[in-house]
Amino acid sequence: ARALFACEVRCENPNVRNLIVCEHVLEKEQVAPVVHGKAYVNIYGSSYQILLEDARGRRFVPDEEPVVTPLLDSGKFLAQGIACAQDKLPFLLKYFDKKKIWQTFEEEDLAYLQILINAPEISASYRRELKQQMIAYYYDNYNGEALDEFLAAISFEGIGSGEREKIMRLLVARRHYRRVYELLQRYGTEYISPSKLVYVICHRMDE
């Protein structure tokens, strides 16, 4: 499946031995040998940086941007790949890169986003972005069962203060008082309003 995202990268520098691709969405870089001025790598999104490496292992930024040519039109296979492929990750990376989720985020994307968030190949910075998008969606598009499942699984780790405040409001609104109380014990009262804090404490006293 990943061969669908293969690209040819041309590099005219005769001193280059390897080409390195660092994608914002992925934790690990790709390293490919340069043979006769060409290297072949998989590129899944539009946010990446290309570095070059000489025979002594020294890395540097190319003087001119290398020419990157996709070998196939992967866009034609996205829907089928997402639906049928066992390894959905490359298709989902391309799907969300093309869709620009911060503008066109929809309910049917939630399950796919969760797959990405749980994927160990994803970079920590991209995982934070995805969590922020999911929190923003649920905060603006309130719904019951799916929201409860999300709140049960979400962690405060790796998200900003604004997102933590939104999670607290959602937890209180959905009456997950025990979970709110656990978070208060761990993280303090910084992320909850005084009125909601009183409400949670009173509910705990009544239990």
Short mmCIF file of C-alpha atoms in Angstrom, two decimals:
data_model
loop_
_atom_site.label_atom_id
_atom_site.label_comp_id
_atom_site.label_asym_id
_atom_site.label_seq_id
_atom_site.Cartn_x
_atom_site.Cartn_y
_atom_site.Cartn_z
CA ALA A 1 0.00 0.00 0.00
CA ARG A 2 2.77 2.44 0.86
CA ALA A 3 4.25 2.04 -2.64
CA LEU A 4 1.28 4.10 -3.86
CA PHE A 5 2.90 7.13 -2.21
CA ALA A 6 6.38 6.61 -3.71
CA CYS A 7 8.09 9.67 -5.14
CA GLU A 8 11.18 10.16 -7.25
CA VAL A 9 13.48 12.89 -5.95
CA ARG A 10 16.16 14.28 -8.26
CA CYS A 11 19.41 15.62 -6.87
CA GLU A 12 22.20 16.81 -9.13
CA ASN A 13 24.90 17.19 -6.45
CA PRO A 14 27.53 14.48 -7.16
CA ASN A 15 28.76 14.51 -3.55
CA VAL A 16 25.44 13.37 -2.11
CA ARG A 17 25.14 9.76 -0.98
CA ASN A 18 21.80 9.79 0.86
CA LEU A 19 18.62 11.82 0.86
CA ILE A 20 16.63 12.34 4.07
CA VAL A 21 12.94 13.23 4.24
CA CYS A 22 11.57 14.59 7.53
CA GLU A 23 7.76 14.77 7.53
CA HIS A 24 5.99 16.84 10.15
CA VAL A 25 3.39 14.11 10.71
CA LEU A 26 5.85 11.24 11.28
CA GLU A 27 8.12 10.52 14.20
CA LYS A 28 10.92 8.93 12.17
CA GLU A 29 12.77 10.25 9.15
CA GLN A 30 13.24 8.37 5.88
CA VAL A 31 16.72 7.79 4.49
CA ALA A 32 17.21 6.69 0.89
CA PRO A 33 20.37 6.25 -1.19
CA VAL A 34 20.95 8.60 -4.11
CA VAL A 35 21.87 6.62 -7.21
CA HIS A 36 22.59 8.39 -10.50
CA GLY A 37 21.07 11.57 -9.13
CA LYS A 38 17.80 9.94 -8.03
CA ALA A 39 16.29 8.70 -4.75
CA TYR A 40 12.94 7.08 -4.03
CA VAL A 41 10.94 7.79 -0.87
CA ASN A 42 7.34 7.70 0.33
CA ILE A 43 5.81 11.11 1.01
CA TYR A 44 2.35 11.29 2.59
CA GLY A 45 1.75 15.00 3.11
CA SER A 46 2.66 18.48 2.00
CA SER A 47 4.68 19.44 5.11
CA TYR A 48 8.17 17.96 4.85
CA GLN A 49 11.83 18.91 4.63
CA ILE A 50 14.52 17.33 2.49
CA LEU A 51 18.12 17.09 3.67
CA LEU A 52 21.17 15.71 1.90
CA GLU A 53 24.02 13.62 3.29
CA ASP A 54 27.51 13.19 1.92
CA ALA A 55 29.85 10.19 2.15
CA ARG A 56 31.12 11.32 5.58
CA GLY A 57 27.62 11.44 7.04
CA ARG A 58 27.42 15.24 7.07
CA ARG A 59 23.94 16.55 6.51
CA PHE A 60 23.02 19.83 4.86
CA VAL A 61 20.13 21.70 3.26
CA PRO A 62 20.22 21.59 -0.57
CA ASP A 63 21.11 24.84 -2.33
CA GLU A 64 18.21 24.28 -4.70
CA GLU A 65 14.95 22.54 -3.87
CA PRO A 66 15.07 18.96 -5.22
CA VAL A 67 12.47 18.04 -7.82
CA VAL A 68 9.89 15.69 -6.27
CA THR A 69 7.73 13.66 -8.66
CA PRO A 70 5.01 11.27 -7.41
CA LEU A 71 5.12 7.98 -9.30
CA LEU A 72 1.36 7.41 -8.94
CA ASP A 73 -1.74 9.51 -8.34
CA SER A 74 -2.45 8.22 -4.83
CA GLY A 75 -5.55 10.40 -4.57
CA LYS A 76 -7.43 7.98 -6.82
CA PHE A 77 -7.02 5.20 -4.26
CA LEU A 78 -7.75 7.04 -0.99
CA ALA A 79 -11.37 6.01 -0.49
CA GLN A 80 -10.70 2.37 -1.36
CA GLY A 81 -7.55 2.26 0.74
CA ILE A 82 -9.24 3.75 3.81
CA ALA A 83 -12.12 1.30 3.49
CA CYS A 84 -10.22 -1.89 2.66
CA ALA A 85 -6.49 -1.65 3.41
CA GLN A 86 -5.18 -3.37 6.52
CA ASP A 87 -2.57 -0.63 6.89
CA LYS A 88 -4.74 2.50 6.76
CA LEU A 89 -2.12 4.90 8.08
CA PRO A 90 -0.62 6.14 4.78
CA PHE A 91 -4.08 6.64 3.28
CA LEU A 92 -5.30 8.55 6.33
CA LEU A 93 -2.23 10.79 6.37
CA LYS A 94 -2.84 11.71 2.74
CA TYR A 95 -6.60 12.05 3.28
CA PHE A 96 -6.31 14.57 6.09
CA ASP A 97 -3.49 16.43 4.40
CA LYS A 98 -5.67 16.93 1.33
CA LYS A 99 -8.78 17.70 3.34
CA LYS A 100 -7.16 20.23 5.69
CA ILE A 101 -9.14 19.15 8.75
CA TRP A 102 -8.89 22.50 10.48
CA GLN A 103 -11.34 23.81 7.85
CA THR A 104 -13.54 20.87 6.86
CA PHE A 105 -13.67 18.60 9.89
CA GLU A 106 -16.72 16.29 9.91
CA GLU A 107 -18.25 13.73 12.24
CA GLU A 108 -17.39 10.75 10.02
CA ASP A 109 -13.71 11.65 10.37
CA LEU A 110 -13.61 11.05 14.12
CA ALA A 111 -12.89 7.32 13.94
CA TYR A 112 -10.11 7.93 11.41
CA LEU A 113 -8.57 10.62 13.59
CA GLN A 114 -8.53 8.23 16.53
CA ILE A 115 -6.60 5.72 14.42
CA LEU A 116 -3.98 8.36 13.71
CA ILE A 117 -3.76 9.49 17.33
CA ASN A 118 -3.14 5.89 18.44
CA ALA A 119 -0.55 5.17 15.72
CA PRO A 120 3.00 4.96 17.16
CA GLU A 121 4.44 6.25 13.88
CA ILE A 122 2.82 9.66 14.36
CA SER A 123 4.97 12.52 15.67
CA ALA A 124 4.17 14.00 19.08
CA SER A 125 3.51 17.45 17.58
CA TYR A 126 1.05 16.08 15.02
CA ARG A 127 -0.68 14.00 17.71
CA ARG A 128 -1.21 17.19 19.74
CA GLU A 129 -2.70 18.91 16.69
CA LEU A 130 -5.10 16.02 16.12
CA LYS A 131 -6.23 16.03 19.75
CA GLN A 132 -6.84 19.78 19.57
CA GLN A 133 -8.97 19.30 16.47
CA MET A 134 -11.03 16.54 18.09
CA ILE A 135 -11.59 18.57 21.25
CA ALA A 136 -12.61 21.60 19.19
CA TYR A 137 -15.04 19.49 17.17
CA TYR A 138 -16.73 17.99 20.22
CA TYR A 139 -16.88 21.35 21.93
CA ASP A 140 -18.65 22.91 18.93
CA ASN A 141 -20.67 19.84 17.90
CA TYR A 142 -22.17 18.46 21.07
CA ASN A 143 -23.45 14.88 20.83
CA GLY A 144 -24.06 12.17 23.38
CA GLU A 145 -22.64 8.66 23.04
CA ALA A 146 -19.66 9.49 20.84
CA LEU A 147 -18.75 12.38 23.14
CA ASP A 148 -18.93 10.17 26.23
CA GLU A 149 -16.59 7.63 24.62
CA PHE A 150 -14.17 10.38 23.70
CA LEU A 151 -14.19 11.87 27.20
CA ALA A 152 -13.59 8.45 28.74
CA ALA A 153 -10.44 7.97 26.66
CA ILE A 154 -8.96 11.46 26.46
CA SER A 155 -5.90 12.34 28.53
CA PHE A 156 -4.67 15.72 29.73
CA GLU A 157 -1.16 14.76 28.67
CA GLY A 158 0.19 16.56 25.63
CA ILE A 159 -2.57 19.17 25.27
CA GLY A 160 -2.67 22.88 26.07
CA SER A 161 -4.48 24.74 28.83
CA GLY A 162 -7.26 25.91 26.50
CA GLU A 163 -8.07 22.34 25.50
CA ARG A 164 -7.97 21.21 29.14
CA GLU A 165 -10.55 23.84 30.05
CA LYS A 166 -12.81 22.66 27.24
CA ILE A 167 -12.50 19.06 28.41
CA MET A 168 -13.46 20.08 31.94
CA ARG A 169 -16.55 21.91 30.68
CA LEU A 170 -17.58 18.92 28.60
CA LEU A 171 -17.05 16.50 31.48
CA VAL A 172 -19.22 18.60 33.78
CA ALA A 173 -21.87 19.05 31.10
CA ARG A 174 -22.02 15.26 30.61
CA ARG A 175 -22.06 14.69 34.41
CA HIS A 176 -18.78 12.80 34.58
CA TYR A 177 -18.17 14.19 38.06
CA ARG A 178 -15.97 11.38 39.28
CA ARG A 179 -13.63 11.83 36.32
CA VAL A 180 -13.55 15.61 36.92
CA TYR A 181 -12.68 15.03 40.56
CA GLU A 182 -9.83 12.69 39.59
CA LEU A 183 -8.42 15.33 37.25
CA LEU A 184 -8.76 17.99 39.92
CA GLN A 185 -6.75 15.89 42.34
CA ARG A 186 -3.99 15.43 39.77
CA TYR A 187 -3.87 18.80 38.02
CA GLY A 188 -5.47 21.22 40.46
CA THR A 189 -8.30 23.69 39.90
CA GLU A 190 -6.64 25.81 37.21
CA TYR A 191 -8.76 24.43 34.38
CA ILE A 192 -12.25 24.71 35.88
CA SER A 193 -14.39 27.74 36.70
CA PRO A 194 -15.27 28.45 40.38
CA SER A 195 -18.99 27.82 39.79
CA LYS A 196 -18.38 24.44 38.18
CA LEU A 197 -15.85 23.56 40.88
CA VAL A 198 -18.45 24.16 43.60
CA TYR A 199 -20.95 22.08 41.66
CA VAL A 200 -18.52 19.15 41.36
CA ILE A 201 -17.54 19.27 45.03
CA CYS A 202 -21.17 19.38 46.14
CA HIS A 203 -21.99 16.39 43.97
CA ARG A 204 -19.07 14.45 45.44
CA MET A 205 -20.25 15.24 48.96
CA ASP A 206 -23.69 13.85 48.09
CA GLU A 207 -22.27 10.53 46.90
#
